[in-house]
Amino acid sequence: MKSFSFLILFLCLNFIFVLSCTQKTSQEESSKHWYKGNLHTHSYWSDGDEFPEVIMKWYKEQGYQFVALSDHNIFQEGEKWKSIKADSLYRDAFQAYLSEYGEEWVEYMQEDEELKVKLKTYKEYAPLYNEKEKFLMIPAQEITAGFEGKPLHLNLTNLERLIVPMEGGSVVEVLQNNINAVLEQRKASGKPMMVHINHPNFIWAITLEDMIRLKGERFFEVYNGHPAVHNLGDSTRMGYEAMWDFINIAYLEKGQPLIFGLATDDSHNYHKQGAKFSNAGRGWVVVEADSLEAGTLVEAMERGDFYASTGVELEKLSYANNVLEVAALPKDGVNYTLEFIGCKEGEKDTQVLKTVEGNAGSFEVSADLLFVRCKITSSEPQHNPVENMKNQLAWTQPVRPEYN
């Protein structure tokens, strides 16, 4: 009888232990959150046309959780004065800035028609907007280099210190030298940081062959909201989405990790709106992470735990047991098309493996596939689009089959 009672007690304790483990797993999964952010933004500190405080306020009010203000070859520190154009558009914007932030905050000099304003540093303005688990500014820089007139731009996110652009004897060498500089800074600081290639087709500076030859690069812009970057390519040169797939096929052949695709604003113009201007709100990433901290976000993105979007919002994105599941947030009167795109082993190009007309779908990634990703197209038009990209889109990151 005692042994029977002991057996019952043992089974009960074992059940409680299993239950507690299951609950812990559930809690761990529920601890993940989705954070929306833009990783490519400009201000008066370089060639943007607005004060950083105003830009950050706009992004926060629009529901973004993080922004990297990535001005060209400069970080927002030290003393910098900005001459405000005499155009009434910019003078009126200054008066609005002065009215909102006040004389105690805004330091300026005006003599006759000349108006100069002292820009606030990152340390000064970031505390206005940083809010735990609600909004985060990430230190960043657009490393702006070049070769024989070709603009070679890379973004450094979560920088420790400013990087002086590296030179080189070719497009690839310049890019690689700057990638290496970021990776070296990361190793020396122990701080998670990422580097990504910006708009390869801007002035047709970076070719597919250049991208394939790079090492240590994990991200590039599959979409950029600037009107001059040729997201779709032209009659003889490929667009970014096709380039993305060819890069990954080549990387896997060389044993390199997959490269992931970002959508960014590359915003410069905050007063004039339209297809001819580089406006805010066109492209972003949504990252699944444990917390709204710069290092945590970078590490999550390096795992591919994010999607890129120009308007489509996903309510489900998961990859488990070799099944990729995707669901767009349903909207009245809005239709979705899901395309599961992948490459089979031994082939040199991708193909649409499955199409779903609806907001949700899944795809089993078989062992004979190199990778699979999903492109989601909405019937809803994008607000303020560039090029001929009129419909809202989203891209999941490529996943590989996981077999023992």
GROMACS .gro file of C-alpha atoms in nm, residues 26-392:
model
  367
   26SER     CA    1   0.484   2.907  -2.325
   27GLN     CA    2   0.597   3.203  -2.117
   28GLU     CA    3   0.927   3.220  -2.302
   29GLU     CA    4   0.743   3.226  -2.634
   30SER     CA    5   0.503   3.494  -2.511
   31SER     CA    6   0.798   3.707  -2.401
   32LYS     CA    7   0.878   3.779  -2.765
   33HIS     CA    8   0.747   4.106  -2.906
   34TRP     CA    9   0.729   4.259  -3.252
   35TYR     CA   10   0.900   4.596  -3.294
   36LYS     CA   11   0.864   4.822  -3.598
   37GLY     CA   12   1.160   5.034  -3.702
   38ASN     CA   13   1.344   5.224  -3.971
   39LEU     CA   14   1.720   5.177  -4.012
   40HIS     CA   15   1.797   5.449  -4.268
   41THR     CA   16   1.713   5.813  -4.190
   42HIS     CA   17   1.873   6.155  -4.247
   43SER     CA   18   1.851   6.492  -4.074
   44TYR     CA   19   2.005   6.839  -4.082
   45TRP     CA   20   2.323   6.679  -3.949
   46SER     CA   21   2.395   6.576  -4.310
   47ASP     CA   22   2.165   6.613  -4.612
   48GLY     CA   23   1.820   6.582  -4.455
   49ASP     CA   24   1.600   6.891  -4.431
   50GLU     CA   25   1.465   6.870  -4.075
   51PHE     CA   26   1.581   6.882  -3.715
   52PRO     CA   27   1.637   6.538  -3.556
   53GLU     CA   28   1.392   6.613  -3.273
   54VAL     CA   29   1.109   6.674  -3.521
   55ILE     CA   30   1.194   6.360  -3.718
   56MET     CA   31   1.200   6.138  -3.410
   57LYS     CA   32   0.872   6.279  -3.287
   58TRP     CA   33   0.710   6.198  -3.622
   59TYR     CA   34   0.830   5.837  -3.618
   60LYS     CA   35   0.722   5.784  -3.259
   61GLU     CA   36   0.377   5.929  -3.324
   62GLN     CA   37   0.341   5.706  -3.632
   63GLY     CA   38   0.381   5.391  -3.421
   64TYR     CA   39   0.746   5.306  -3.480
   65GLN     CA   40   0.935   5.154  -3.187
   66PHE     CA   41   1.291   5.223  -3.306
   67VAL     CA   42   1.478   5.445  -3.550
   68ALA     CA   43   1.843   5.465  -3.655
   69LEU     CA   44   1.932   5.821  -3.755
   70SER     CA   45   2.209   5.744  -4.005
   71ASP     CA   46   2.358   6.067  -4.130
   72HIS     CA   47   2.644   6.061  -4.383
   73ASN     CA   48   2.991   6.016  -4.227
   74ILE     CA   49   2.889   6.197  -3.910
   75PHE     CA   50   2.742   6.115  -3.574
   76GLN     CA   51   2.530   6.367  -3.387
   77GLU     CA   52   2.797   6.485  -3.144
   78GLY     CA   53   3.009   6.797  -3.108
   79GLU     CA   54   2.908   7.142  -3.228
   80LYS     CA   55   2.735   7.191  -3.562
   81TRP     CA   56   2.544   7.493  -3.689
   82LYS     CA   57   2.297   7.468  -3.977
   83SER     CA   58   2.213   7.754  -4.212
   84ILE     CA   59   1.839   7.752  -4.279
   85LYS     CA   60   1.735   7.827  -4.636
   86ALA     CA   61   1.559   8.158  -4.694
   87ASP     CA   62   1.271   7.973  -4.860
   88SER     CA   63   0.955   8.037  -4.658
   89LEU     CA   64   0.890   7.661  -4.641
   90TYR     CA   65   1.201   7.607  -4.428
   91ARG     CA   66   1.177   7.934  -4.236
   92ASP     CA   67   0.817   7.851  -4.140
   93ALA     CA   68   0.934   7.504  -4.034
   94PHE     CA   69   1.200   7.666  -3.814
   95GLN     CA   70   0.938   7.890  -3.652
   96ALA     CA   71   0.727   7.582  -3.579
   97TYR     CA   72   1.034   7.413  -3.429
   98LEU     CA   73   1.110   7.720  -3.218
   99SER     CA   74   0.750   7.747  -3.104
  100GLU     CA   75   0.731   7.384  -2.996
  101TYR     CA   76   1.069   7.348  -2.824
  102GLY     CA   77   1.112   7.702  -2.696
  103GLU     CA   78   1.385   7.963  -2.669
  104GLU     CA   79   1.558   7.775  -2.387
  105TRP     CA   80   1.606   7.471  -2.610
  106VAL     CA   81   1.672   7.631  -2.949
  107GLU     CA   82   1.999   7.820  -2.989
  108TYR     CA   83   2.013   8.032  -3.306
  109MET     CA   84   2.168   8.341  -3.460
  110GLN     CA   85   1.998   8.569  -3.709
  111GLU     CA   86   2.158   8.860  -3.891
  112ASP     CA   87   1.969   9.021  -4.177
  113GLU     CA   88   1.857   8.731  -4.396
  114GLU     CA   89   2.099   8.475  -4.255
  115LEU     CA   90   1.963   8.229  -4.000
  116LYS     CA   91   2.183   7.969  -3.830
  117VAL     CA   92   2.068   7.710  -3.577
  118LYS     CA   93   2.285   7.502  -3.346
  119LEU     CA   94   2.188   7.138  -3.386
  120LYS     CA   95   2.120   6.930  -3.079
  121THR     CA   96   2.342   6.628  -3.021
  122TYR     CA   97   2.228   6.270  -2.986
  123LYS     CA   98   2.286   6.284  -2.610
  124GLU     CA   99   2.071   6.595  -2.588
  125TYR     CA  100   1.769   6.494  -2.794
  126ALA     CA  101   1.754   6.115  -2.750
  127PRO     CA  102   1.623   6.139  -2.390
  128LEU     CA  103   1.321   6.333  -2.520
  129TYR     CA  104   1.196   6.026  -2.703
  130ASN     CA  105   1.362   5.713  -2.565
  131GLU     CA  106   1.106   5.528  -2.356
  132LYS     CA  107   1.156   5.178  -2.221
  133GLU     CA  108   0.979   4.919  -2.438
  134LYS     CA  109   0.805   5.196  -2.633
  135PHE     CA  110   1.066   5.383  -2.838
  136LEU     CA  111   1.438   5.356  -2.894
  137MET     CA  112   1.687   5.562  -3.091
  138ILE     CA  113   1.980   5.353  -3.214
  139PRO     CA  114   2.318   5.523  -3.279
  140ALA     CA  115   2.401   5.487  -3.649
  141GLN     CA  116   2.605   5.617  -3.940
  142GLU     CA  117   2.582   5.594  -4.317
  143ILE     CA  118   2.938   5.514  -4.417
  144THR     CA  119   2.964   5.710  -4.740
  145ALA     CA  120   3.253   5.598  -4.957
  146GLY     CA  121   3.308   5.573  -5.330
  147PHE     CA  122   3.517   5.443  -5.617
  148GLU     CA  123   3.565   5.617  -5.952
  149GLY     CA  124   3.252   5.826  -5.903
  150LYS     CA  125   3.036   5.537  -5.785
  151PRO     CA  126   2.858   5.598  -5.451
  152LEU     CA  127   2.928   5.308  -5.214
  153HIS     CA  128   2.712   5.344  -4.905
  154LEU     CA  129   2.677   5.116  -4.603
  155ASN     CA  130   2.484   5.168  -4.282
  156LEU     CA  131   2.635   5.093  -3.944
  157THR     CA  132   2.367   5.033  -3.681
  158ASN     CA  133   2.441   5.050  -3.308
  159LEU     CA  134   2.781   5.207  -3.357
  160GLU     CA  135   3.036   5.245  -3.081
  161ARG     CA  136   3.229   5.520  -3.257
  162LEU     CA  137   3.228   5.692  -3.596
  163ILE     CA  138   3.403   5.507  -3.878
  164VAL     CA  139   3.615   5.703  -4.126
  165PRO     CA  140   3.528   5.565  -4.472
  166MET     CA  141   3.787   5.318  -4.601
  167GLU     CA  142   3.928   5.338  -4.952
  168GLY     CA  143   4.026   5.060  -5.192
  169GLY     CA  144   4.125   4.968  -5.545
  170SER     CA  145   3.785   4.848  -5.662
  171VAL     CA  146   3.416   4.859  -5.572
  172VAL     CA  147   3.445   4.525  -5.393
  173GLU     CA  148   3.761   4.625  -5.208
  174VAL     CA  149   3.607   4.952  -5.083
  175LEU     CA  150   3.293   4.774  -4.964
  176GLN     CA  151   3.489   4.490  -4.804
  177ASN     CA  152   3.727   4.725  -4.625
  178ASN     CA  153   3.434   4.911  -4.470
  179ILE     CA  154   3.254   4.590  -4.377
  180ASN     CA  155   3.573   4.470  -4.210
  181ALA     CA  156   3.603   4.799  -4.020
  182VAL     CA  157   3.256   4.748  -3.873
  183LEU     CA  158   3.325   4.385  -3.784
  184GLU     CA  159   3.652   4.484  -3.619
  185GLN     CA  160   3.477   4.754  -3.415
  186ARG     CA  161   3.216   4.503  -3.309
  187LYS     CA  162   3.478   4.250  -3.201
  188ALA     CA  163   3.681   4.508  -3.010
  189SER     CA  164   3.379   4.657  -2.831
  190GLY     CA  165   3.191   4.333  -2.769
  191LYS     CA  166   2.880   4.525  -2.870
  192PRO     CA  167   2.627   4.376  -3.117
  193MET     CA  168   2.623   4.593  -3.427
  194MET     CA  169   2.533   4.538  -3.790
  195VAL     CA  170   2.636   4.670  -4.127
  196HIS     CA  171   2.417   4.663  -4.435
  197ILE     CA  172   2.463   4.753  -4.802
  198ASN     CA  173   2.249   5.046  -4.914
  199HIS     CA  174   2.067   5.077  -5.249
  200PRO     CA  175   2.309   4.889  -5.485
  201ASN     CA  176   2.141   5.035  -5.796
  202PHE     CA  177   2.190   5.397  -5.693
  203ILE     CA  178   2.376   5.536  -5.995
  204TRP     CA  179   2.419   5.165  -6.078
  205ALA     CA  180   2.716   5.156  -5.842
  206ILE     CA  181   2.710   4.797  -5.709
  207THR     CA  182   2.650   4.496  -5.932
  208LEU     CA  183   2.534   4.146  -5.848
  209GLU     CA  184   2.888   4.022  -5.907
  210ASP     CA  185   3.020   4.278  -5.655
  211MET     CA  186   2.769   4.165  -5.393
  212ILE     CA  187   2.853   3.797  -5.444
  213ARG     CA  188   3.222   3.859  -5.378
  214LEU     CA  189   3.163   4.014  -5.035
  215LYS     CA  190   3.231   3.829  -4.710
  216GLY     CA  191   3.079   3.897  -4.369
  217GLU     CA  192   2.784   4.093  -4.509
  218ARG     CA  193   2.447   3.971  -4.377
  219PHE     CA  194   2.204   4.244  -4.487
  220PHE     CA  195   2.113   4.462  -4.782
  221GLU     CA  196   1.818   4.677  -4.885
  222VAL     CA  197   1.565   4.480  -5.085
  223TYR     CA  198   1.359   4.800  -5.079
  224ASN     CA  199   1.466   5.163  -5.036
  225GLY     CA  200   1.220   5.453  -5.037
  226HIS     CA  201   1.445   5.702  -5.220
  227PRO     CA  202   1.310   5.786  -5.570
  228ALA     CA  203   1.651   5.749  -5.741
  229VAL     CA  204   1.765   5.401  -5.635
  230HIS     CA  205   1.600   5.179  -5.901
  231ASN     CA  206   1.439   4.917  -5.678
  232LEU     CA  207   1.300   4.745  -5.988
  233GLY     CA  208   1.612   4.773  -6.203
  234ASP     CA  209   1.564   4.857  -6.569
  235SER     CA  210   1.544   4.682  -6.905
  236THR     CA  211   1.900   4.547  -6.877
  237ARG     CA  212   1.974   4.544  -6.501
  238MET     CA  213   1.798   4.344  -6.232
  239GLY     CA  214   1.602   4.478  -5.939
  240TYR     CA  215   1.680   4.414  -5.576
  241GLU     CA  216   1.450   4.118  -5.521
  242ALA     CA  217   1.603   3.917  -5.804
  243MET     CA  218   1.949   4.023  -5.690
  244TRP     CA  219   1.867   3.899  -5.339
  245ASP     CA  220   1.797   3.545  -5.458
  246PHE     CA  221   2.106   3.520  -5.679
  247ILE     CA  222   2.326   3.643  -5.395
  248ASN     CA  223   2.189   3.376  -5.164
  249ILE     CA  224   2.234   3.098  -5.418
  250ALA     CA  225   2.595   3.203  -5.459
  251TYR     CA  226   2.652   3.244  -5.085
  252LEU     CA  227   2.524   2.895  -5.010
  253GLU     CA  228   2.747   2.748  -5.279
  254LYS     CA  229   3.042   2.910  -5.099
  255GLY     CA  230   2.927   2.802  -4.755
  256GLN     CA  231   2.838   3.156  -4.646
  257PRO     CA  232   2.530   3.244  -4.436
  258LEU     CA  233   2.219   3.375  -4.607
  259ILE     CA  234   2.186   3.747  -4.663
  260PHE     CA  235   1.867   3.907  -4.529
  261GLY     CA  236   1.656   4.178  -4.692
  262LEU     CA  237   1.566   4.512  -4.533
  263ALA     CA  238   1.309   4.774  -4.627
  264THR     CA  239   1.407   5.132  -4.535
  265ASP     CA  240   1.294   5.490  -4.587
  266ASP     CA  241   1.628   5.655  -4.663
  267SER     CA  242   1.428   5.967  -4.577
  268HIS     CA  243   1.571   6.313  -4.651
  269ASN     CA  244   1.271   6.531  -4.735
  270TYR     CA  245   1.019   6.614  -4.463
  271HIS     CA  246   0.842   6.920  -4.609
  272LYS     CA  247   0.778   6.834  -4.973
  273GLN     CA  248   0.585   6.514  -5.036
  274GLY     CA  249   0.553   6.300  -5.347
  275ALA     CA  250   0.717   6.048  -5.575
  276LYS     CA  251   1.005   6.285  -5.654
  277PHE     CA  252   1.107   6.322  -5.290
  278SER     CA  253   1.269   6.095  -5.034
  279ASN     CA  254   0.994   6.087  -4.772
  280ALA     CA  255   0.946   5.907  -4.442
  281GLY     CA  256   0.706   5.617  -4.393
  282ARG     CA  257   0.773   5.412  -4.705
  283GLY     CA  258   0.971   5.111  -4.584
  284TRP     CA  259   1.049   4.948  -4.251
  285VAL     CA  260   1.136   4.624  -4.073
  286VAL     CA  261   0.939   4.447  -3.800
  287VAL     CA  262   1.163   4.251  -3.564
  288GLU     CA  263   1.067   3.974  -3.321
  289ALA     CA  264   1.283   4.014  -3.012
  290ASP     CA  265   1.282   3.972  -2.635
  291SER     CA  266   1.312   4.343  -2.562
  292LEU     CA  267   1.347   4.683  -2.720
  293GLU     CA  268   1.724   4.710  -2.682
  294ALA     CA  269   1.969   4.780  -2.963
  295GLY     CA  270   2.185   4.471  -2.910
  296THR     CA  271   1.881   4.245  -2.876
  297LEU     CA  272   1.731   4.380  -3.198
  298VAL     CA  273   2.057   4.331  -3.390
  299GLU     CA  274   2.093   3.972  -3.268
  300ALA     CA  275   1.732   3.894  -3.359
  301MET     CA  276   1.783   4.030  -3.709
  302GLU     CA  277   2.097   3.821  -3.749
  303ARG     CA  278   1.881   3.516  -3.679
  304GLY     CA  279   1.639   3.631  -3.948
  305ASP     CA  280   1.362   3.698  -3.696
  306PHE     CA  281   1.204   3.985  -3.887
  307TYR     CA  282   1.021   4.082  -4.202
  308ALA     CA  283   1.046   4.383  -4.433
  309SER     CA  284   0.742   4.582  -4.537
  310THR     CA  285   0.610   4.876  -4.738
  311GLY     CA  286   0.268   4.857  -4.572
  312VAL     CA  287   0.162   4.496  -4.520
  313GLU     CA  288   0.132   4.397  -4.154
  314LEU     CA  289   0.168   4.032  -4.059
  315GLU     CA  290  -0.027   3.880  -3.772
  316LYS     CA  291   0.164   3.552  -3.789
  317LEU     CA  292   0.511   3.453  -3.905
  318SER     CA  293   0.669   3.131  -3.786
  319TYR     CA  294   0.907   2.864  -3.902
  320ALA     CA  295   0.905   2.534  -3.714
  321ASN     CA  296   0.937   2.170  -3.813
  322ASN     CA  297   1.026   2.284  -4.165
  323VAL     CA  298   0.692   2.459  -4.212
  324LEU     CA  299   0.687   2.829  -4.295
  325GLU     CA  300   0.357   2.986  -4.187
  326VAL     CA  301   0.255   3.337  -4.288
  327ALA     CA  302  -0.062   3.534  -4.222
  328ALA     CA  303  -0.129   3.895  -4.313
  329LEU     CA  304  -0.356   4.102  -4.093
  330PRO     CA  305  -0.706   4.078  -4.249
  331LYS     CA  306  -0.862   4.404  -4.367
  332ASP     CA  307  -1.209   4.463  -4.508
  333GLY     CA  308  -1.200   4.491  -4.884
  334VAL     CA  309  -0.830   4.404  -4.906
  335ASN     CA  310  -0.703   4.093  -5.086
  336TYR     CA  311  -0.364   3.929  -5.047
  337THR     CA  312  -0.145   3.708  -5.262
  338LEU     CA  313   0.123   3.497  -5.092
  339GLU     CA  314   0.406   3.367  -5.308
  340PHE     CA  315   0.641   3.109  -5.159
  341ILE     CA  316   0.962   3.151  -5.355
  342GLY     CA  317   1.257   2.914  -5.338
  343CYS     CA  318   1.546   2.745  -5.509
  344LYS     CA  319   1.596   2.373  -5.550
  345GLU     CA  320   1.935   2.216  -5.495
  346GLY     CA  321   2.145   2.211  -5.811
  347GLU     CA  322   1.949   2.493  -5.975
  348LYS     CA  323   2.070   2.847  -6.043
  349ASP     CA  324   1.748   3.043  -6.009
  350THR     CA  325   1.443   3.063  -5.787
  351GLN     CA  326   1.086   2.992  -5.878
  352VAL     CA  327   0.742   3.045  -5.726
  353LEU     CA  328   0.680   2.711  -5.555
  354LYS     CA  329   0.332   2.788  -5.428
  355THR     CA  330   0.080   3.071  -5.459
  356VAL     CA  331  -0.200   3.136  -5.211
  357GLU     CA  332  -0.482   3.378  -5.285
  358GLY     CA  333  -0.576   3.483  -4.934
  359ASN     CA  334  -0.427   3.636  -4.626
  360ALA     CA  335  -0.276   3.315  -4.480
  361GLY     CA  336  -0.076   3.018  -4.605
  362SER     CA  337   0.196   2.771  -4.524
  363PHE     CA  338   0.470   2.584  -4.706
  364GLU     CA  339   0.669   2.276  -4.609
  365VAL     CA  340   1.036   2.327  -4.686
  366SER     CA  341   1.159   1.993  -4.818
  367ALA     CA  342   1.517   1.868  -4.798
  368ASP     CA  343   1.579   1.928  -5.170
  369LEU     CA  344   1.534   2.305  -5.136
  370LEU     CA  345   1.817   2.547  -5.071
  371PHE     CA  346   1.590   2.812  -4.919
  372VAL     CA  347   1.235   2.946  -4.925
  373ARG     CA  348   1.094   3.293  -4.856
  374CYS     CA  349   0.749   3.445  -4.888
  375LYS     CA  350   0.645   3.761  -5.069
  376ILE     CA  351   0.310   3.908  -4.967
  377THR     CA  352   0.131   4.145  -5.205
  378SER     CA  353  -0.171   4.345  -5.094
  379SER     CA  354  -0.441   4.491  -5.316
  380GLU     CA  355  -0.420   4.801  -5.099
  381PRO     CA  356  -0.213   5.080  -5.255
  382GLN     CA  357   0.096   5.205  -5.078
  383HIS     CA  358   0.073   5.557  -4.945
  384ASN     CA  359   0.308   5.786  -5.136
  385PRO     CA  360   0.487   5.518  -5.346
  386VAL     CA  361   0.804   5.547  -5.553
  387GLU     CA  362   0.884   5.397  -5.894
  388ASN     CA  363   0.603   5.166  -6.008
  389MET     CA  364   0.566   4.991  -5.671
  390LYS     CA  365   0.205   5.088  -5.614
  391ASN     CA  366   0.084   4.799  -5.398
  392GLN     CA  367   0.179   4.737  -5.037
   0.00000   0.00000   0.00000
